[in-house]
Amino acid sequence: MGRFIDGGNHMSVVSLEVHDQVASVIIDNPPVNALGREVRAGLLDACRSIDQDPSVKAVVLSCKGRSFVAGADIRELGKRPLEPYLPDVLAAIEGSRVPWVAAIHGTALGGGLELAMACHGRVTAPSAKLGLPEVTLGIIPGSGGTVRLPRLVPMRTAVGMVTGGKPVEAEAAFDTGLVDALSNGNLLADARAMALELAGQGDPVPTLSRRLVPGDPVDWTVEEGRLLKRSRGATAPLEALATLREGADLPAAEALSRERARFLRLAASHEAAALRHIFFAERAAGQSLKSVDAKPVDLTHVGVIGGGTMGAGIATALLLSGSGVRLIERNATAVEAARRRVAETLAGSVKRGVVTQAKADDALARLIPGDDYAALADCPVVIEAVFEDMSVKREVFAALDDVMPADAILATNTSYLDVNDLAAMTRDPSRLLGLHFFSPAHVMKLLEVVRGGATGARALATAAALARLLRKIPVVAGVCDGFIGNRIMAAYRRDCEFMLEEGALPHEIDAAMRDFGFAMGLYEVQDMSGLDIAWAQRRARAAHRDPSERYTHIADRLCEAGRLGRKAGKGWYDYSTGVAEPDAEVLHILEEESEKAGRIRRRFSAEEVMQRILGVMQEEGRAILREGIAESAGDIDVVMVLGYGFPRHKGGPMFMAGAR
Ligand code: COA
């Protein structure tokens, strides 16, 4: 049994114990050992106690629970920093008279990696991940991360890690020099051995006293150009690059204080507040699913009906998560096409390096395509993803009601149709719900879970389990035309057409949206996906349209002129030169429609365009909340950011409206 040292008043989150000259400092602050004030104070107390105890020769720093420190406590960011500050704690550890070795398992992120880098040695479990994800929260490392990292790894690696924010695997961390050893056995014993070895080498060497790691030079201008393009208006990645660049030419102490000043400025920025909002909104999403009191059905075998883009994508997502999939199509030709689509999607993932060939082969081996509904009888859940047409879907659910066991869960991937109407096709409507996936379904993180009037607890529990299995973020939506996302999109799409009628041009609206931070403008997206489906929907609804409601015929005119988008070589733009160009025929249609509607065309500034779009999104969002379609404003933001390209660093339309 070791000897406990009095480490002050923070022993509940940081404990200190000495065994045979080696002190164990253990952080225990569930769930992810974030470096809140108590932890910082505990570490400082432990460091002081160790420095006053001549019997201690070395220190192993480790964490309890599932992970090493996953960063600063995000709830504290943006508020006035509380003492002791992390840079001071790290300075004390780095300046300790004995070597500290970090024993890393799980994730060492942000302040967690900064803490590990302030230690004199690092050992990791092979499954560990290490990273500086601060830019994803609108900030930069603020406790020496940008100064210590290039003293451990080449500057090029540091640039990638700090500006991209993506964690690296333990093995890559070892290869680049970020960690000194990989543990294949007992992490704590290996860390102890390293600590004693360092103790035998004389005074510990502070990371800050090391020189920058030599390596290929960084072309800062090229990097800046790359980030400008990629960050879509987010400033943190560029600030991170500037900090590294500036720090490279400065003495460490000066570099540290410049980094800190920048960090504090960014932590108080609107961008950082927006990104924190989305971080917590994503984790709070699907709130009502968390308290559902029912057991989900088994997801080992799942049925999918329809092998088009959505069905094949959903099947791929399920296969990659370990489920077996029975994929049903109408006939042998369609079955083969569906199987090929899944195989091609998997091959694409292998090509992009996100899935290994072995994993793709294993996934494909679990796909059983066929054309007989009876084969679905052993699937406890079936997801329908056929053509978006009410009568087709009704037929599917009537057939499913006949073949499926009475307790199977039935889901529809409809993106706007009435889920209650489909539920009426089954004898037990409590087992039906909507699962609205986004394309490509094996990539996109959002899942709208549509709760029908009769949807029961088992169906909801199954949706929650499915989202967990597929690592998607579920947002619960009530039944209405378009649920949360498509309803908001329909509203601003309509308003954009009103702007076209009033004088704006498609490329002006697109440019305004891109400048705001969307990856693409509305009309570029429409051209890419094709204008015909929305046209068919408008025609189907024409009979129910309120004649007193404002309606523009612009999009209909484009379709009538064969301008169905990229696939037709023309849509809102002309593609005859291979790139999107504004087109005189479109302008002519706009002018004619403005005249028919009695509108005098005028110019729109980018600012006015975005104000209109945001205003409509927010107004529709408020209506959705009032009607109980969405459970929270945060859920609406999550939908818009994850499903509709709303720039994450702006926090979502409701965050911008101040409704949190
Ligand atoms: N500060 C405060 N709370 C944090 C946190 C942090 N740095 N990191 C995670 N949490 C909370 C989450 O809000 C969640 O709380 P909840 O259960 O009340 O919703 C809980 O810890 C678990 O997090 P979750 O993301 O759901 O778990 P996970 O296992 O999927 O992922 C991490 C774990 C650590 C990979 C992930 O939480 C993460 O990336 N955290 C942020 C890391 C980061 O950016 N650090 C730098 C901060 S400057």
XYZ file of C-alpha atoms and ligand atoms in Angstrom:
708
model
C 0.000 0.000 0.000
C 1.349 3.375 -0.893
C 1.582 6.485 1.192
C -0.953 9.280 0.684
C 0.330 12.823 0.669
C -1.785 15.717 1.811
C -2.439 17.356 -1.511
C -4.773 20.064 -0.273
C -8.541 20.354 -0.560
C -9.078 18.974 -4.027
C -8.397 15.332 -3.392
C -11.774 14.166 -4.640
C -10.898 14.941 -8.255
C -7.098 14.632 -8.030
C -5.447 12.047 -5.786
C -1.816 11.620 -4.923
C -0.155 8.510 -3.628
C 3.498 7.436 -3.424
C 4.757 3.893 -4.067
C 8.490 3.215 -3.897
C 9.631 6.738 -4.734
C 7.151 7.204 -7.577
C 4.151 9.449 -7.038
C 0.883 8.601 -8.780
C -1.235 11.628 -9.550
C -4.661 10.462 -10.648
C -7.402 12.662 -12.067
C -10.923 11.393 -11.484
C -13.446 13.872 -12.820
C -16.184 12.056 -14.755
C -17.334 11.878 -17.459
C -14.247 12.945 -19.425
C -11.833 14.340 -16.807
C -12.246 17.904 -18.078
C -9.805 20.374 -16.546
C -12.272 22.355 -14.497
C -11.088 24.656 -11.709
C -11.080 21.878 -9.097
C -8.855 19.683 -11.242
C -6.430 22.527 -11.941
C -6.247 23.348 -8.238
C -5.781 19.668 -7.388
C -2.935 19.319 -9.879
C -1.211 22.416 -8.530
C -1.534 21.172 -4.943
C -0.179 17.767 -5.954
C 2.759 19.372 -7.750
C 3.628 21.525 -4.750
C 3.384 18.564 -2.358
C 5.629 16.457 -4.587
C 8.226 19.193 -4.873
C 8.378 19.418 -1.090
C 8.777 15.668 -0.591
C 12.396 14.595 -1.139
C 11.419 10.900 -1.128
C 9.614 11.311 -4.480
C 11.882 10.693 -7.474
C 9.361 10.669 -10.303
C 5.657 11.101 -11.083
C 3.105 9.211 -13.175
C 0.073 11.263 -14.162
C -2.959 9.243 -15.215
C -6.736 9.389 -15.306
C -9.559 7.210 -14.063
C -12.518 6.320 -16.230
C -12.815 6.052 -19.977
C -10.313 8.686 -20.956
C -7.303 10.829 -20.176
C -8.222 14.529 -19.911
C -10.540 15.497 -22.805
C -9.809 19.210 -22.514
C -10.733 22.329 -20.668
C -14.194 22.342 -19.152
C -16.113 23.823 -22.071
C -18.740 25.196 -19.683
C -16.067 27.481 -18.186
C -14.892 28.825 -21.543
C -16.184 32.264 -22.426
C -16.615 33.131 -18.759
C -14.025 34.991 -16.677
C -11.169 32.504 -16.174
C -10.866 31.237 -12.615
C -7.590 30.722 -10.749
C -5.460 28.744 -10.863
C -5.051 29.248 -14.594
C -4.029 26.251 -16.655
C -0.808 27.849 -18.011
C 0.386 28.330 -14.405
C -0.444 24.746 -13.482
C 1.431 23.469 -16.533
C 4.398 25.735 -15.781
C 4.564 24.252 -12.270
C 4.495 20.680 -13.618
C 7.044 21.430 -16.327
C 9.309 23.134 -13.784
C 8.981 20.334 -11.227
C 12.228 19.108 -9.738
C 11.231 15.523 -10.688
C 10.118 14.132 -14.053
C 6.391 13.736 -14.737
C 5.226 11.105 -17.209
C 1.699 11.180 -18.652
C 0.042 7.763 -19.019
C -2.555 8.339 -21.728
C -5.576 6.189 -22.516
C -8.798 7.089 -24.359
C -8.437 10.663 -25.576
C -5.994 13.440 -24.691
C -7.645 16.476 -26.197
C -7.121 20.221 -26.000
C -5.966 21.152 -22.502
C -5.505 17.414 -21.902
C -2.845 17.197 -24.587
C -1.362 20.491 -23.415
C -1.072 18.917 -19.957
C 0.589 15.824 -21.415
C 3.000 17.991 -23.411
C 4.029 19.871 -20.270
C 5.058 16.530 -18.745
C 8.579 15.290 -19.367
C 7.546 12.028 -20.990
C 4.428 10.477 -22.536
C 3.312 6.851 -22.855
C 0.041 5.978 -24.558
C -2.216 2.995 -24.938
C -2.242 1.991 -28.631
C -5.959 2.813 -28.854
C -5.503 6.379 -27.594
C -6.220 9.482 -29.660
C -4.467 12.802 -29.199
C -5.463 16.165 -30.576
C -5.935 19.891 -30.254
C -9.587 20.354 -31.327
C -9.801 23.952 -30.057
C -10.523 25.410 -33.512
C -13.729 23.371 -33.604
C -14.803 25.451 -30.601
C -13.739 28.749 -32.171
C -10.601 29.092 -30.071
C -6.923 28.127 -30.200
C -4.905 26.269 -27.576
C -4.368 28.713 -24.741
C -1.961 26.899 -22.464
C 1.119 26.446 -24.561
C -0.235 23.974 -27.111
C 1.034 25.958 -30.093
C 4.398 26.528 -28.411
C 5.145 23.044 -27.034
C 3.764 21.033 -29.976
C 6.374 22.198 -32.547
C 9.042 21.353 -29.968
C 7.862 17.725 -30.092
C 6.765 17.240 -33.723
C 7.771 18.862 -37.020
C 6.057 22.199 -37.695
C 4.139 20.751 -40.656
C 2.552 18.168 -38.381
C 1.828 20.860 -35.806
C 0.126 23.024 -38.446
C -2.101 20.134 -39.482
C -3.066 19.269 -35.920
C -3.702 22.800 -34.646
C -5.495 24.245 -37.676
C -7.494 21.102 -38.520
C -8.361 20.098 -34.966
C -8.562 16.405 -35.893
C -7.071 14.008 -33.333
C -4.299 11.615 -34.408
C -4.012 7.931 -33.538
C -1.452 6.829 -30.950
C 0.728 5.190 -33.556
C 0.960 8.360 -35.651
C 1.650 10.323 -32.459
C 4.524 7.965 -31.715
C 5.891 8.167 -35.266
C 5.955 11.968 -35.193
C 7.499 12.206 -31.727
C 4.449 13.512 -29.889
C 4.609 10.541 -27.530
C 7.725 8.688 -26.450
C 6.369 5.173 -26.173
C 3.371 2.990 -26.985
C 2.334 0.633 -24.253
C 1.234 -2.791 -25.354
C 0.754 -4.146 -21.906
C 0.372 -2.366 -18.625
C 0.157 1.368 -19.292
C 0.793 2.425 -15.703
C 3.754 0.079 -15.248
C 5.283 1.309 -18.513
C 4.795 4.924 -17.456
C 6.405 4.164 -14.089
C 9.412 2.569 -15.798
C 9.799 5.590 -18.051
C 9.486 7.981 -15.104
C 12.251 6.174 -13.184
C 14.420 6.079 -16.293
C 14.036 9.838 -16.727
C 14.767 10.350 -13.024
C 18.068 8.567 -13.554
C 19.053 11.022 -16.275
C 19.375 14.099 -14.069
C 17.191 17.196 -13.960
C 14.028 16.883 -16.046
C 14.119 18.711 -19.384
C 11.198 21.151 -19.840
C 9.533 20.820 -23.243
C 9.725 24.596 -23.615
C 13.527 24.499 -23.382
C 13.716 22.266 -26.454
C 14.394 23.697 -29.897
C 11.783 23.507 -32.660
C 11.847 20.075 -34.288
C 13.653 20.346 -37.632
C 11.619 19.372 -40.688
C 10.387 20.477 -44.088
C 9.650 24.201 -44.094
C 6.019 25.307 -44.013
C 4.819 27.568 -46.816
C 2.704 29.825 -44.615
C 1.077 31.638 -47.538
C -0.035 28.392 -49.155
C -1.391 27.147 -45.813
C -3.245 30.401 -45.305
C -4.828 30.151 -48.743
C -5.876 26.568 -48.066
C -7.484 27.512 -44.745
C -9.204 30.583 -46.153
C -10.901 28.354 -48.696
C -11.812 25.612 -46.267
C -12.924 27.529 -43.211
C -15.843 29.345 -44.919
C -15.479 32.444 -42.794
C -14.552 30.784 -39.492
C -11.620 32.703 -38.056
C -10.150 30.288 -35.474
C -8.195 28.085 -37.954
C -6.503 31.185 -39.401
C -5.765 32.524 -35.929
C -4.254 29.152 -35.037
C -1.995 29.298 -38.076
C -0.940 32.869 -37.295
C -0.139 31.876 -33.710
C 2.122 29.023 -34.827
C 3.812 31.222 -37.404
C 4.393 34.059 -34.963
C 5.529 31.714 -32.177
C 8.103 30.018 -34.396
C 10.269 33.136 -34.427
C 9.826 34.111 -30.774
C 11.424 32.980 -27.519
C 9.105 30.448 -25.820
C 8.017 32.800 -23.013
C 7.004 35.526 -25.456
C 5.244 32.991 -27.689
C 3.275 31.716 -24.679
C 2.024 35.136 -23.704
C 1.009 36.002 -27.285
C -0.836 32.681 -27.573
C -2.677 33.310 -24.298
C -3.760 36.794 -25.320
C -5.154 35.468 -28.589
C -6.874 32.592 -26.804
C -8.605 34.937 -24.340
C -9.778 37.211 -27.147
C -11.167 34.275 -29.123
C -12.798 32.594 -26.117
C -14.912 35.737 -25.698
C -15.834 35.892 -29.410
C -19.244 35.343 -30.937
C -17.829 32.541 -33.086
C -16.661 30.619 -30.018
C -20.018 31.142 -28.288
C -21.774 29.828 -31.407
C -19.580 26.732 -31.598
C -20.029 26.010 -27.883
C -23.767 26.329 -28.368
C -23.716 23.727 -31.145
C -21.392 21.444 -29.153
C -23.898 21.276 -26.298
C -26.982 21.372 -28.555
C -25.729 18.265 -30.372
C -25.345 16.456 -27.085
C -28.729 17.639 -25.802
C -30.522 16.705 -29.045
C -33.201 14.038 -28.977
C -33.917 14.954 -25.355
C -37.240 13.142 -25.102
C -35.678 9.927 -26.437
C -33.395 9.797 -23.410
C -36.291 9.268 -21.032
C -38.307 6.794 -23.100
C -39.206 3.875 -20.891
C -39.135 0.892 -23.264
C -36.740 -1.663 -24.655
C -35.583 -1.201 -28.243
C -35.903 -4.128 -30.642
C -32.817 -6.079 -31.661
C -30.881 -4.393 -34.462
C -28.781 -7.354 -35.568
C -30.926 -7.713 -38.709
C -32.622 -4.732 -40.285
C -34.801 -4.613 -43.366
C -34.550 -1.784 -45.887
C -37.075 -1.347 -48.670
C -35.863 0.505 -51.738
C -32.319 0.427 -53.060
C -32.136 3.893 -54.610
C -29.721 6.537 -53.352
C -31.352 6.787 -49.917
C -32.098 3.100 -49.403
C -28.600 2.048 -50.476
C -27.089 4.748 -48.259
C -29.136 3.630 -45.240
C -28.189 0.008 -45.934
C -24.505 1.002 -46.163
C -24.683 2.877 -42.856
C -26.250 -0.164 -41.175
C -23.746 -2.596 -42.692
C -20.812 -0.433 -41.592
C -22.220 -0.406 -38.065
C -22.310 -4.194 -37.926
C -25.956 -5.011 -38.726
C -27.077 -7.507 -41.346
C -29.363 -5.908 -43.953
C -32.124 -7.407 -46.057
C -32.512 -4.951 -48.924
C -35.735 -5.307 -50.877
C -36.329 -4.045 -54.423
C -39.113 -4.654 -56.942
C -37.526 -7.107 -59.358
C -34.292 -8.925 -60.173
C -32.854 -6.028 -62.204
C -33.546 -3.485 -59.469
C -32.176 -5.896 -56.846
C -28.908 -6.183 -58.737
C -28.709 -2.400 -59.221
C -29.271 -1.886 -55.479
C -26.567 -4.398 -54.564
C -24.179 -2.671 -56.968
C -25.024 0.727 -55.483
C -24.164 -0.465 -51.974
C -20.941 -2.101 -53.232
C -19.965 1.119 -55.024
C -20.700 3.238 -51.967
C -18.519 0.980 -49.844
C -15.767 1.047 -52.476
C -15.958 4.857 -52.421
C -15.398 4.852 -48.649
C -12.383 2.573 -49.084
C -11.014 4.884 -51.770
C -11.407 7.919 -49.500
C -9.489 6.041 -46.821
C -12.298 6.118 -44.238
C -12.948 2.363 -44.320
C -10.494 -0.516 -44.769
C -11.007 -3.021 -47.573
C -11.474 -5.777 -44.988
C -14.235 -3.815 -43.229
C -15.968 -3.077 -46.544
C -15.791 -6.767 -47.540
C -17.185 -7.786 -44.173
C -20.007 -5.237 -44.507
C -20.957 -6.359 -48.018
C -21.029 -9.988 -46.897
C -23.866 -9.077 -44.507
C -26.044 -7.650 -47.291
C -28.862 -9.917 -48.463
C -30.676 -8.298 -51.369
C -33.928 -9.734 -52.667
C -37.375 -8.969 -54.072
C -39.620 -10.834 -51.671
C -41.173 -9.043 -48.692
C -41.602 -12.397 -46.970
C -37.818 -12.437 -46.412
C -38.264 -9.494 -44.030
C -40.201 -11.548 -41.505
C -37.088 -12.141 -39.373
C -36.193 -8.417 -39.190
C -37.450 -6.742 -36.000
C -37.278 -3.379 -37.774
C -37.812 -2.306 -41.373
C -36.984 1.072 -42.888
C -38.873 2.069 -46.004
C -36.969 4.290 -48.462
C -38.957 4.023 -51.686
C -39.938 6.808 -54.084
C -41.363 9.861 -52.312
C -44.971 9.323 -53.342
C -47.809 8.791 -50.923
C -49.626 6.099 -52.898
C -46.418 4.082 -53.430
C -45.562 4.322 -49.739
C -49.094 3.398 -48.663
C -48.846 0.209 -50.699
C -45.509 -0.626 -49.068
C -46.897 -0.256 -45.544
C -50.039 -2.202 -46.323
C -47.819 -5.040 -47.616
C -45.515 -4.795 -44.606
C -48.451 -4.969 -42.252
C -49.288 -8.350 -43.772
C -45.848 -9.960 -43.675
C -44.154 -8.488 -40.614
C -44.565 -9.941 -37.111
C -47.009 -7.890 -35.058
C -44.262 -6.498 -32.806
C -41.876 -5.362 -35.570
C -41.100 -1.662 -35.830
C -41.870 0.017 -39.152
C -40.086 3.200 -40.196
C -40.482 5.507 -43.155
C -37.674 7.619 -44.553
C -40.100 10.158 -45.959
C -38.735 13.681 -46.016
C -42.073 15.491 -45.816
C -45.099 13.181 -46.188
C -47.671 12.679 -43.426
C -46.406 9.921 -41.146
C -49.841 9.598 -39.520
C -51.357 8.851 -42.888
C -48.866 5.994 -43.365
C -49.435 4.750 -39.821
C -53.095 4.374 -40.694
C -52.092 1.633 -43.150
C -50.999 -0.627 -40.295
C -53.149 -2.390 -37.710
C -50.931 -1.072 -34.913
C -49.927 2.541 -35.664
C -47.867 2.695 -32.446
C -45.131 0.739 -34.195
C -44.646 3.240 -37.014
C -42.427 6.312 -37.040
C -40.393 8.420 -39.436
C -36.620 8.123 -39.701
C -35.540 10.889 -42.019
C -31.938 10.275 -43.092
C -29.867 12.787 -45.037
C -27.899 11.973 -48.144
C -25.313 10.425 -48.242
C -26.888 8.449 -45.413
C -23.691 6.655 -44.434
C -21.923 10.006 -43.933
C -24.425 12.589 -42.704
C -24.725 12.739 -38.923
C -28.312 13.966 -38.675
C -31.364 11.761 -38.182
C -34.787 13.383 -37.886
C -36.935 11.043 -35.805
C -40.525 11.792 -36.717
C -42.952 11.026 -33.972
C -46.455 10.343 -35.269
C -49.572 10.936 -33.222
C -49.705 7.252 -32.262
C -45.968 6.389 -32.242
C -45.255 4.264 -29.189
C -42.370 4.025 -26.730
C -40.846 0.890 -28.294
C -40.620 2.576 -31.672
C -38.966 5.634 -30.107
C -36.565 3.535 -28.034
C -35.629 1.692 -31.219
C -34.987 4.980 -33.036
C -32.689 6.071 -30.193
C -30.830 2.749 -30.272
C -30.505 2.936 -34.034
C -29.095 6.467 -33.854
C -26.561 5.289 -31.261
C -25.605 2.298 -33.380
C -25.156 4.445 -36.495
C -23.437 7.220 -34.464
C -25.970 9.727 -35.658
C -27.488 12.643 -33.805
C -31.248 12.145 -33.472
C -33.550 15.152 -33.402
C -37.205 14.502 -32.626
C -39.745 16.190 -34.904
C -43.515 16.204 -34.895
C -45.620 15.628 -37.977
C -46.017 18.534 -40.396
C -45.149 19.167 -44.007
C -41.341 18.812 -44.139
C -40.862 18.274 -40.382
C -38.140 20.634 -39.077
C -35.509 20.907 -41.786
C -37.435 20.665 -45.034
C -40.154 22.917 -43.672
C -37.625 25.660 -42.922
C -35.924 25.086 -46.251
C -39.229 25.291 -48.127
C -39.938 28.602 -46.384
C -36.666 30.283 -47.277
C -36.646 28.779 -50.718
C -40.042 30.402 -51.318
C -38.741 33.713 -50.050
C -35.659 33.498 -52.266
C -37.971 33.116 -55.242
C -39.863 36.194 -54.077
C -36.509 38.005 -54.036
C -35.866 36.802 -57.595
C -39.223 38.213 -58.577
C -38.360 41.503 -56.869
C -35.054 41.902 -58.688
C -32.357 39.662 -57.157
C -30.435 37.264 -59.393
C -29.743 33.585 -58.618
C -25.965 34.053 -58.592
C -26.313 37.018 -56.237
C -28.329 34.960 -53.752
C -25.837 32.095 -54.038
C -22.870 34.425 -53.526
C -24.515 35.975 -50.456
C -25.067 32.512 -48.969
C -21.503 31.425 -49.707
C -20.116 34.610 -48.180
C -22.196 33.912 -45.096
C -20.593 30.469 -44.819
C -22.811 27.991 -46.666
C -20.698 25.612 -48.786
C -23.053 26.209 -51.708
C -25.860 28.582 -52.551
C -29.491 27.505 -52.830
C -29.552 27.572 -56.633
C -26.255 25.742 -57.067
C -27.657 23.019 -54.806
C -30.919 22.866 -56.742
C -29.060 22.560 -60.038
C -26.936 19.784 -58.602
C -29.831 17.722 -57.283
C -32.231 18.497 -60.143
C -35.308 20.717 -60.275
C -37.800 18.062 -61.379
C -38.714 16.465 -58.013
C -39.730 19.779 -56.452
C -41.600 20.599 -59.682
C -43.571 17.354 -59.410
C -44.353 18.138 -55.765
C -45.587 21.626 -56.670
C -47.833 20.206 -59.381
C -49.200 17.588 -56.996
C -50.123 20.317 -54.532
C -51.376 22.854 -57.058
C -55.005 21.920 -56.505
C -54.751 22.628 -52.752
C -52.955 25.946 -53.080
C -54.688 28.950 -51.570
C -55.202 31.251 -54.581
C -54.776 34.323 -52.382
C -51.278 33.195 -51.319
C -48.312 34.713 -53.124
C -46.811 32.253 -55.587
C -44.052 32.748 -58.140
C -43.993 30.736 -61.337
C -40.263 31.246 -61.901
C -39.110 27.727 -61.017
C -42.003 26.203 -62.986
C -41.042 28.276 -66.037
C -37.453 27.013 -65.802
C -38.622 23.410 -65.682
C -41.045 23.935 -68.557
C -38.081 25.255 -70.568
C -36.207 22.004 -69.881
C -33.871 23.713 -67.432
C -33.862 20.824 -64.950
C -30.388 21.437 -63.546
C -26.873 20.198 -64.192
C -28.041 16.896 -65.645
C -29.862 18.861 -68.397
C -26.851 21.129 -68.958
C -28.902 24.075 -67.715
C -31.000 25.085 -64.758
C -30.633 28.265 -62.748
C -27.241 28.463 -64.458
C -25.893 27.485 -67.849
C -23.285 24.691 -67.860
C -22.305 24.634 -71.536
C -18.771 25.803 -70.723
C -18.433 23.196 -67.957
C -18.851 25.727 -65.153
C -21.924 27.469 -63.788
C -22.566 30.719 -65.658
C -25.490 33.131 -65.245
C -27.808 32.761 -68.219
C -29.670 35.330 -70.314
C -32.699 33.029 -70.709
C -33.105 32.874 -66.923
C -32.847 36.638 -66.678
C -35.492 36.935 -69.371
C -37.843 34.608 -67.433
C -37.218 36.604 -64.242
C -37.997 39.891 -65.970
C -41.182 38.517 -67.484
C -42.368 37.047 -64.193
C -41.594 40.290 -62.322
C -43.632 42.209 -64.830
C -46.557 39.772 -64.644
C -46.519 40.058 -60.864
C -46.393 43.853 -61.107
C -43.007 44.111 -59.366
C -40.420 46.701 -60.222
C -37.052 44.983 -60.219
C -34.442 46.467 -57.863
C -30.988 45.579 -56.619
C -30.437 43.471 -53.496
C -27.257 43.718 -51.435
C -25.708 40.516 -50.071
C -26.566 41.731 -46.597
C -30.221 42.216 -47.432
C -30.390 38.768 -49.041
C -29.011 37.126 -45.906
C -31.215 39.180 -43.614
C -34.270 38.005 -45.530
C -33.147 34.366 -45.508
C -32.295 34.395 -41.803
C -35.481 36.247 -40.948
C -37.598 33.606 -42.698
C -35.649 30.737 -41.111
C -36.141 32.255 -37.673
C -39.815 33.024 -38.193
C -40.488 29.474 -39.386
C -38.338 28.129 -36.533
C -40.433 30.022 -34.001
C -43.638 28.667 -35.556
C -42.197 25.142 -35.387
C -41.468 25.631 -31.687
C -44.891 27.126 -31.004
C -46.588 24.165 -32.663
C -44.444 21.697 -30.724
C -42.895 20.271 -33.907
C -39.385 20.742 -32.468
C -38.507 20.133 -28.825
C -36.057 23.031 -28.506
C -34.472 25.903 -30.391
C -31.152 24.071 -30.085
C -32.637 21.114 -31.974
C -33.583 23.419 -34.853
C -30.001 24.732 -34.980
C -28.620 21.183 -34.967
C -30.876 20.275 -37.903
C -29.866 23.325 -39.925
C -26.145 22.918 -39.218
C -25.909 19.159 -39.697
C -28.469 18.710 -42.454
C -28.675 21.929 -44.452
C -25.175 23.390 -44.599
C -25.815 26.268 -42.188
C -22.323 27.379 -41.117
C -21.502 25.759 -37.797
C -19.490 28.744 -36.616
C -22.625 30.901 -36.773
C -24.407 28.549 -34.351
C -27.651 28.100 -36.319
C -30.528 30.483 -37.081
C -32.139 30.286 -33.641
C -28.846 30.956 -31.867
C -28.412 33.998 -34.100
C -31.887 35.164 -33.155
C -30.892 34.962 -29.514
C -33.372 32.191 -28.697
C -31.490 29.509 -26.811
N -15.991 20.076 -21.059
C -17.195 19.887 -20.476
N -17.996 18.854 -20.745
C -17.565 17.973 -21.645
C -16.334 18.096 -22.296
C -15.531 19.201 -21.970
N -14.325 19.386 -22.525
N -16.181 17.059 -23.145
C -17.284 16.304 -23.033
N -18.116 16.849 -22.126
C -19.401 16.307 -21.670
C -20.441 16.287 -22.757
O -21.153 17.499 -22.806
C -21.315 15.118 -22.335
O -22.155 15.603 -21.311
P -23.672 15.028 -21.185
O -23.511 13.556 -20.954
O -24.206 15.780 -20.031
O -24.331 15.362 -22.477
C -20.328 14.154 -21.699
O -19.179 14.930 -21.359
C -19.881 13.032 -22.604
O -19.443 13.587 -23.839
P -19.819 12.918 -25.235
O -19.243 13.794 -26.295
O -21.273 12.641 -25.279
O -19.039 11.535 -25.126
P -18.229 10.740 -26.222
O -17.706 9.548 -25.546
O -19.029 10.610 -27.466
O -16.988 11.680 -26.613
C -15.105 13.100 -26.238
C -15.999 11.981 -25.678
C -14.138 13.509 -25.169
C -14.339 12.606 -27.477
C -15.995 14.286 -26.654
O -16.831 14.612 -25.578
C -15.253 15.538 -27.044
O -14.768 15.639 -28.153
N -15.199 16.527 -26.137
C -14.639 17.801 -26.407
C -13.165 17.763 -26.456
C -12.617 19.128 -26.741
O -12.978 19.790 -27.676
N -11.698 19.547 -25.888
C -11.054 20.781 -26.035
C -11.705 21.751 -25.158
S -10.827 23.261 -25.295
